[in-house]
């Protein structure tokens, strides 16, 4: 039986699901988590079987790309079982891409298995190449462990994109170093503007904010930037640096609006569906999932949620304060 595809009220087809499989992490990045986090009790989490049912329902309804995130997805126990179970959707052709966003700390352990599950490209978050600064921004992370992970991932054949949060007064001085390093290792690079997520107690969001317009201007002083057309339906815009041949992306939720082409929704590890990263509205999918062994209730709930997908977010720093702030942490919805 064919299931009707998911189209939202603004005629945007929903083809991309991001799934946070855990709220836990082995790092405590200053813009993402407080140092002392209280994590969810295990019974609140979707089991791996439930995650499979959720994702499979979305794939049946037209989702073609699945990104696994967190928290740190690779610290969830037995997460490889889940990756391997998603391989069947790649094999059937329903799913075009299975991928993940990771801090890289566990890649040395899991790179080969990810490849065997059908993962081809991954995003690895890395804000600095300086060991001391890395320890400061991640609080608990250690740079050599991540660099080993990157080596293992490349050796296993994974294509890597580095995600770097642009932080004023922190990694401004590493712009060219990071860019050249990625070029020399044949990795793509995307910069992300820091977003006003979560109340982390005393963090200065406006002070941390380094506009990617400025960052791009600095890059343009050193390199010839050619705009690339391809978009992912997401907030990233890409350029090519003619001198190095590499692609550099900019995720600019604050200086540009990207909502008109939004094709994605986000599922948390407790089964809440967020239809927009920048809005509080969410739909509980765990209750309909657990209410029946068949998926009819779940599919109805997914459809009802997509019918509420808003036109866009309201983030705005233009008045020198973090307007449109949402109270949850990025680790909750997975970024
Ligand atoms: N732990 C994994 C990682 O770090 O890649 C996956 C989850 S993490 C929440 C996903 C992405 O969100 C990371 O690239 C991280 O840098 C980004 N992120 C977290 N908090 C952010 C914030 N306040 N503003 C912008 N990006 C943020
Ligand atoms: Fe963990 Fe990723 Fe958040 Fe850093 S950004 S604390 S690595 S979930």
Tab-separated table of C-alpha atoms and ligand atoms in Angstrom:
chain	number	residue	atom	x	y	z
A	1	UNK	CA	0.000	0.000	0.000
A	2	UNK	CA	1.418	3.393	-0.891
A	3	UNK	CA	1.301	6.050	1.793
A	4	UNK	CA	0.733	9.698	0.745
A	5	UNK	CA	3.866	11.820	0.973
A	6	UNK	CA	4.352	14.549	3.553
A	7	UNK	CA	3.690	18.052	2.250
A	8	UNK	CA	3.410	20.959	4.673
A	9	UNK	CA	0.914	23.852	4.503
A	10	UNK	CA	3.415	25.955	2.536
A	11	UNK	CA	3.750	23.239	-0.132
A	12	UNK	CA	7.190	22.184	1.075
A	13	UNK	CA	7.772	18.414	0.745
A	14	UNK	CA	9.300	16.948	3.905
A	15	UNK	CA	12.101	14.667	2.769
A	16	UNK	CA	14.705	15.064	5.496
A	17	UNK	CA	14.488	13.808	9.083
A	18	UNK	CA	17.078	14.569	11.723
A	19	UNK	CA	16.950	12.258	14.700
A	20	UNK	CA	18.514	12.912	18.067
A	21	UNK	CA	19.146	9.456	19.507
A	22	UNK	CA	20.396	10.595	22.917
A	23	UNK	CA	20.570	13.789	24.944
A	24	UNK	CA	23.867	12.649	26.482
A	25	UNK	CA	27.322	13.670	25.413
A	26	UNK	CA	30.928	13.123	26.401
A	27	UNK	CA	31.631	16.850	25.795
A	28	UNK	CA	30.104	19.952	27.358
A	29	UNK	CA	30.511	22.595	24.651
A	30	UNK	CA	29.950	26.008	26.169
A	31	UNK	CA	27.350	27.112	23.600
A	32	UNK	CA	25.436	23.840	23.792
A	33	UNK	CA	25.344	22.497	27.339
A	34	UNK	CA	25.776	23.593	30.912
A	35	UNK	CA	28.611	21.883	32.765
A	36	UNK	CA	26.214	20.091	35.091
A	37	UNK	CA	23.502	18.638	32.952
A	38	UNK	CA	20.687	16.458	34.189
A	39	UNK	CA	19.993	13.904	31.525
A	40	UNK	CA	16.751	12.099	30.852
A	41	UNK	CA	15.918	8.867	32.652
A	42	UNK	CA	16.226	5.861	30.373
A	43	UNK	CA	12.502	5.069	30.340
A	44	UNK	CA	11.821	8.409	28.672
A	45	UNK	CA	13.997	7.480	25.712
A	46	UNK	CA	12.745	5.725	22.654
A	47	UNK	CA	14.263	2.258	22.523
A	48	UNK	CA	16.301	1.334	19.473
A	49	UNK	CA	13.322	-0.663	18.191
A	50	UNK	CA	11.063	2.357	18.652
A	51	UNK	CA	13.552	4.577	16.858
A	52	UNK	CA	13.482	2.071	14.017
A	53	UNK	CA	9.661	2.183	13.860
A	54	UNK	CA	9.645	5.985	13.920
A	55	UNK	CA	12.260	6.366	11.201
A	56	UNK	CA	10.719	3.632	9.073
A	57	UNK	CA	7.341	5.409	9.226
A	58	UNK	CA	8.947	8.623	8.010
A	59	UNK	CA	10.788	6.770	5.241
A	60	UNK	CA	7.474	5.222	4.129
A	61	UNK	CA	6.034	8.734	4.047
A	62	UNK	CA	8.728	10.103	1.765
A	63	UNK	CA	11.746	10.901	3.903
A	64	UNK	CA	14.838	10.236	1.773
A	65	UNK	CA	17.569	11.506	4.032
A	66	UNK	CA	18.155	10.559	7.640
A	67	UNK	CA	20.696	12.327	9.815
A	68	UNK	CA	21.484	10.834	13.210
A	69	UNK	CA	22.544	13.318	15.838
A	70	UNK	CA	22.261	14.050	19.539
A	71	UNK	CA	23.750	14.776	22.110
A	72	UNK	CA	26.565	12.664	20.868
A	73	UNK	CA	24.965	9.882	18.808
A	74	UNK	CA	27.956	7.550	19.091
A	75	UNK	CA	27.765	7.415	22.908
A	76	UNK	CA	24.325	5.796	22.815
A	77	UNK	CA	24.690	2.144	23.741
A	78	UNK	CA	24.347	-0.282	20.813
A	79	UNK	CA	23.697	2.546	18.377
A	80	UNK	CA	25.356	0.519	15.619
A	81	UNK	CA	22.424	-1.917	15.813
A	82	UNK	CA	20.177	0.973	14.839
A	83	UNK	CA	22.460	2.064	11.983
A	84	UNK	CA	22.551	-1.485	10.667
A	85	UNK	CA	18.764	-1.713	10.854
A	86	UNK	CA	18.449	1.437	8.715
A	87	UNK	CA	20.622	-0.127	6.013
A	88	UNK	CA	17.578	-1.994	4.701
A	89	UNK	CA	15.987	1.308	3.662
A	90	UNK	CA	19.134	2.206	1.720
A	91	UNK	CA	19.100	-1.222	0.119
A	92	UNK	CA	15.455	-0.863	-0.907
A	93	UNK	CA	16.183	2.525	-2.484
A	94	UNK	CA	13.624	4.327	-0.281
A	95	UNK	CA	16.360	6.116	1.620
A	96	UNK	CA	18.959	8.022	-0.389
A	97	UNK	CA	21.257	8.904	2.467
A	98	UNK	CA	22.015	7.777	6.000
A	99	UNK	CA	24.416	10.068	7.788
A	100	UNK	CA	25.379	11.510	11.148
A	101	UNK	CA	26.663	14.566	12.923
A	102	UNK	CA	29.241	13.750	15.571
A	103	UNK	CA	31.850	15.380	17.750
A	104	UNK	CA	34.299	12.770	16.445
A	105	UNK	CA	35.371	11.398	19.817
A	106	UNK	CA	34.192	7.841	19.068
A	107	UNK	CA	35.014	7.657	15.381
A	108	UNK	CA	38.149	5.594	15.848
A	109	UNK	CA	35.894	2.864	17.282
A	110	UNK	CA	33.006	3.119	14.859
A	111	UNK	CA	34.201	4.413	11.484
A	112	UNK	CA	34.442	0.989	9.834
A	113	UNK	CA	31.024	-0.092	11.087
A	114	UNK	CA	29.423	3.116	9.905
A	115	UNK	CA	30.764	2.420	6.433
A	116	UNK	CA	29.479	-1.131	6.525
A	117	UNK	CA	26.023	0.222	7.467
A	118	UNK	CA	26.023	2.351	4.312
A	119	UNK	CA	27.104	5.716	5.715
A	120	UNK	CA	29.176	7.596	3.151
A	121	UNK	CA	29.538	11.129	4.463
A	122	UNK	CA	29.562	12.512	7.979
A	123	UNK	CA	29.670	15.913	9.638
A	124	UNK	CA	32.207	16.375	12.404
A	125	UNK	CA	32.017	19.401	14.676
A	126	UNK	CA	35.325	21.080	15.386
A	127	UNK	CA	35.796	24.716	16.362
A	128	UNK	CA	39.551	25.008	16.858
A	129	UNK	CA	42.840	23.240	16.086
A	130	UNK	CA	44.444	24.456	19.286
A	131	UNK	CA	44.475	21.826	22.058
A	132	UNK	CA	44.058	24.267	24.903
A	133	UNK	CA	41.215	26.143	23.198
A	134	UNK	CA	39.566	22.867	22.276
A	135	UNK	CA	39.599	21.788	25.908
A	136	UNK	CA	38.169	25.163	26.887
A	137	UNK	CA	35.297	25.240	24.385
A	138	UNK	CA	34.281	21.579	24.805
A	139	UNK	CA	35.150	21.545	28.531
A	140	UNK	CA	35.535	17.727	28.551
A	141	UNK	CA	36.870	17.027	25.075
A	142	UNK	CA	40.450	16.341	24.020
A	143	UNK	CA	41.617	17.314	20.555
A	144	UNK	CA	43.985	14.369	19.831
A	145	UNK	CA	41.115	11.921	20.315
A	146	UNK	CA	39.050	13.755	17.699
A	147	UNK	CA	41.993	13.988	15.286
A	148	UNK	CA	42.496	10.224	15.632
A	149	UNK	CA	38.815	9.780	14.907
A	150	UNK	CA	39.100	11.874	11.756
A	151	UNK	CA	42.078	9.817	10.598
A	152	UNK	CA	40.132	6.595	11.159
A	153	UNK	CA	37.077	7.958	9.354
A	154	UNK	CA	39.074	8.999	6.302
A	155	UNK	CA	40.918	5.702	6.287
A	156	UNK	CA	37.565	3.902	6.330
A	157	UNK	CA	36.541	5.916	3.271
A	158	UNK	CA	34.096	8.361	4.857
A	159	UNK	CA	33.791	11.781	3.272
A	160	UNK	CA	34.028	14.438	5.995
A	161	UNK	CA	32.559	17.865	6.411
A	162	UNK	CA	33.830	19.894	9.337
A	163	UNK	CA	31.255	22.071	11.102
A	164	UNK	CA	32.742	25.052	12.898
A	165	UNK	CA	30.750	27.395	15.108
A	166	UNK	CA	31.994	30.931	14.464
A	167	UNK	CA	32.761	32.432	17.867
A	168	UNK	CA	33.871	35.977	18.253
A	169	UNK	CA	37.145	36.368	20.115
A	170	UNK	CA	37.630	32.590	20.094
A	171	UNK	CA	38.333	31.214	16.638
A	172	UNK	CA	38.436	34.382	14.550
A	173	UNK	CA	42.220	34.100	14.423
A	174	UNK	CA	42.006	30.527	13.083
A	175	UNK	CA	39.879	31.273	10.039
A	176	UNK	CA	42.675	30.673	7.528
A	177	UNK	CA	44.350	27.931	9.514
A	178	UNK	CA	41.109	25.930	9.662
A	179	UNK	CA	40.377	26.583	6.004
A	180	UNK	CA	43.845	25.504	4.843
A	181	UNK	CA	43.805	22.484	7.128
A	182	UNK	CA	40.501	21.281	5.672
A	183	UNK	CA	41.766	21.878	2.134
A	184	UNK	CA	44.969	19.928	2.813
A	185	UNK	CA	42.942	16.973	4.119
A	186	UNK	CA	40.289	17.170	1.375
A	187	UNK	CA	37.499	17.899	3.824
A	188	UNK	CA	34.631	20.316	3.281
A	189	UNK	CA	34.057	23.055	5.802
A	190	UNK	CA	30.926	24.793	6.999
A	191	UNK	CA	30.715	27.680	9.407
A	192	UNK	CA	27.710	28.032	11.697
A	193	UNK	CA	26.497	31.149	13.432
A	194	UNK	CA	25.978	30.663	17.132
A	195	UNK	CA	22.267	30.402	17.855
A	196	UNK	CA	20.355	31.478	20.925
A	197	UNK	CA	19.522	28.025	22.232
A	198	UNK	CA	18.988	27.093	25.847
A	199	UNK	CA	19.615	29.046	28.992
A	200	UNK	CA	23.181	28.102	29.844
A	201	UNK	CA	23.507	30.509	32.726
A	202	UNK	CA	25.646	33.567	32.134
A	203	UNK	CA	26.609	32.816	28.542
A	204	UNK	CA	26.809	35.997	26.514
A	205	UNK	CA	25.058	35.052	23.239
A	206	UNK	CA	25.258	38.446	21.629
A	207	UNK	CA	28.939	38.817	22.600
A	208	UNK	CA	29.795	35.371	21.150
A	209	UNK	CA	28.106	36.160	17.878
A	210	UNK	CA	30.449	36.504	14.898
A	211	UNK	CA	28.381	37.282	11.821
A	212	UNK	CA	29.162	35.054	8.877
A	213	UNK	CA	28.829	38.084	6.669
A	214	UNK	CA	31.994	39.410	8.332
A	215	UNK	CA	33.639	35.993	8.221
A	216	UNK	CA	32.873	35.659	4.514
A	217	UNK	CA	34.275	39.153	3.937
A	218	UNK	CA	37.542	38.104	5.591
A	219	UNK	CA	37.733	34.950	3.465
A	220	UNK	CA	37.132	37.039	0.337
A	221	UNK	CA	40.210	39.133	1.154
A	222	UNK	CA	42.388	36.011	0.826
A	223	UNK	CA	40.586	33.860	-1.708
A	224	UNK	CA	38.409	34.177	-4.794
A	225	UNK	CA	34.932	33.050	-3.778
A	226	UNK	CA	32.559	31.640	-6.370
A	227	UNK	CA	28.955	31.177	-5.278
A	228	UNK	CA	27.699	27.659	-5.828
A	229	UNK	CA	24.096	27.044	-6.748
A	230	UNK	CA	23.530	23.785	-5.019
A	231	UNK	CA	21.467	23.907	-1.881
A	232	UNK	CA	20.446	21.204	0.491
A	233	UNK	CA	17.016	22.623	1.275
A	234	UNK	CA	18.631	23.752	4.484
A	235	UNK	CA	20.221	26.848	5.878
A	236	UNK	CA	23.622	26.374	4.226
A	237	UNK	CA	24.877	28.397	1.279
A	238	UNK	CA	28.081	27.291	-0.413
A	239	UNK	CA	31.016	28.920	-2.145
A	240	UNK	CA	34.056	27.475	-3.829
A	241	UNK	CA	37.485	28.840	-3.008
A	242	UNK	CA	39.136	28.988	-6.416
A	243	UNK	CA	42.688	28.794	-5.008
A	244	UNK	CA	42.119	25.564	-3.045
A	245	UNK	CA	39.161	24.120	-4.956
A	246	UNK	CA	37.384	23.392	-1.698
A	247	UNK	CA	33.773	24.065	-0.797
A	248	UNK	CA	32.960	26.269	2.138
A	249	UNK	CA	29.440	26.517	3.545
A	250	UNK	CA	27.776	29.153	5.675
A	251	UNK	CA	24.844	28.385	7.933
A	252	UNK	CA	23.326	31.753	8.618
A	253	UNK	CA	20.028	31.472	10.404
A	254	UNK	CA	20.448	34.966	11.786
A	255	UNK	CA	21.687	37.091	8.923
A	256	UNK	CA	19.592	35.385	6.272
A	257	UNK	CA	16.307	33.674	6.259
A	258	UNK	CA	16.337	30.241	4.721
A	259	UNK	CA	12.919	28.981	5.723
A	260	UNK	CA	11.208	29.113	2.345
A	261	UNK	CA	13.005	25.981	1.150
A	262	UNK	CA	12.899	24.079	4.439
A	263	UNK	CA	12.453	20.351	3.839
A	264	UNK	CA	13.204	19.008	7.305
A	265	UNK	CA	11.812	18.121	10.681
A	266	UNK	CA	13.551	16.973	13.858
A	267	UNK	CA	12.767	14.075	16.141
A	268	UNK	CA	14.094	14.052	19.700
A	269	UNK	CA	15.200	10.971	21.599
A	270	UNK	CA	11.910	11.054	23.536
A	271	UNK	CA	9.793	11.076	20.406
A	272	UNK	CA	8.879	14.738	20.175
A	273	UNK	CA	8.759	16.068	16.658
A	274	UNK	CA	9.945	19.644	16.186
A	275	UNK	CA	8.635	21.064	12.970
A	276	UNK	CA	10.990	24.085	13.204
A	277	UNK	CA	14.334	24.434	14.988
A	278	UNK	CA	13.463	27.968	16.025
A	279	UNK	CA	9.995	27.412	17.466
A	280	UNK	CA	8.750	25.762	20.641
A	281	UNK	CA	5.840	23.913	19.042
A	282	UNK	CA	6.266	20.156	18.948
A	283	UNK	CA	4.198	17.023	18.576
A	284	UNK	CA	4.342	13.978	20.825
A	285	UNK	CA	4.867	10.939	18.619
A	286	UNK	CA	5.821	8.574	21.428
A	287	UNK	CA	2.265	8.248	22.755
A	288	UNK	CA	0.734	7.171	19.420
A	289	UNK	CA	3.744	4.932	18.780
A	290	UNK	CA	3.342	3.153	22.114
A	291	UNK	CA	-0.458	3.053	21.915
A	292	UNK	CA	-0.563	0.536	19.099
A	293	UNK	CA	1.605	-2.097	17.538
A	294	UNK	CA	0.375	-1.019	14.134
A	295	UNK	CA	1.604	2.305	12.788
A	296	UNK	CA	-1.747	3.910	11.834
A	297	UNK	CA	-1.919	6.162	14.899
A	298	UNK	CA	1.705	7.142	14.442
A	299	UNK	CA	1.210	8.004	10.779
A	300	UNK	CA	-1.884	10.087	11.629
A	301	UNK	CA	0.103	11.948	14.309
A	302	UNK	CA	2.977	12.611	11.882
A	303	UNK	CA	0.543	13.988	9.300
A	304	UNK	CA	-1.164	16.204	11.879
A	305	UNK	CA	2.231	17.517	13.001
A	306	UNK	CA	3.395	18.341	9.475
A	307	UNK	CA	0.121	20.221	8.944
A	308	UNK	CA	1.297	22.555	11.752
A	309	UNK	CA	4.781	23.214	10.354
A	310	UNK	CA	5.260	26.971	10.673
A	311	UNK	CA	6.439	29.231	7.916
A	312	UNK	CA	9.688	30.082	9.678
A	313	UNK	CA	11.638	30.966	12.804
A	314	UNK	CA	11.996	34.297	14.577
A	315	UNK	CA	15.673	34.418	15.583
A	316	UNK	CA	16.970	37.956	15.438
A	317	UNK	CA	19.997	39.627	17.008
A	318	UNK	CA	19.494	42.911	15.220
A	319	UNK	CA	18.314	44.701	18.329
A	320	UNK	CA	21.479	43.639	20.215
A	321	UNK	CA	19.652	41.020	22.170
A	322	UNK	CA	18.807	37.446	21.426
A	323	UNK	CA	15.241	37.788	20.208
A	324	UNK	CA	13.268	34.729	19.244
A	325	UNK	CA	15.246	32.655	21.725
A	326	UNK	CA	13.989	29.162	22.398
A	327	UNK	CA	14.539	27.654	25.798
A	328	UNK	CA	15.731	24.172	24.912
A	329	UNK	CA	19.348	23.220	24.306
A	330	UNK	CA	20.670	22.306	20.878
A	331	UNK	CA	21.476	18.841	22.239
A	332	UNK	CA	17.724	18.353	22.716
A	333	UNK	CA	16.800	18.761	19.067
A	334	UNK	CA	20.160	17.792	17.678
A	335	UNK	CA	21.022	20.999	15.847
B	1	LIG	N1	27.416	16.034	19.357
B	1	LIG	C1	27.358	16.154	17.947
B	1	LIG	C2	28.224	17.277	17.451
B	1	LIG	O1	28.692	18.063	18.259
B	1	LIG	O2	28.425	17.332	16.247
B	1	LIG	C3	25.950	16.301	17.398
B	1	LIG	C4	24.995	17.184	18.146
B	1	LIG	S1	25.435	18.916	18.189
B	1	LIG	C5	24.105	19.571	19.137
B	1	LIG	C6	25.084	19.410	16.524
B	1	LIG	C7	25.686	20.713	16.093
B	1	LIG	O3	25.073	21.769	16.801
B	1	LIG	C8	27.184	20.870	16.335
B	1	LIG	O4	27.820	21.181	15.118
B	1	LIG	C9	27.283	22.029	17.286
B	1	LIG	O5	28.439	22.791	17.050
B	1	LIG	C10	26.017	22.784	16.980
B	1	LIG	N2	25.569	23.660	18.062
B	1	LIG	C11	25.327	23.356	19.349
B	1	LIG	N3	24.886	24.427	20.033
B	1	LIG	C12	24.856	25.455	19.143
B	1	LIG	C13	24.492	26.833	19.215
B	1	LIG	N4	24.063	27.382	20.337
B	1	LIG	N5	24.575	27.566	18.081
B	1	LIG	C14	24.990	27.028	16.904
B	1	LIG	N6	25.346	25.750	16.777
B	1	LIG	C15	25.288	24.964	17.868
B	2	LIG	FE1	28.039	17.520	22.806
B	2	LIG	FE2	27.741	18.216	20.282
B	2	LIG	FE3	26.612	19.682	22.230
B	2	LIG	FE4	29.240	19.697	21.981
B	2	LIG	S1	27.772	20.447	20.463
B	2	LIG	S2	28.087	19.420	23.908
B	2	LIG	S3	29.666	17.670	21.302
B	2	LIG	S4	26.098	17.623	21.704
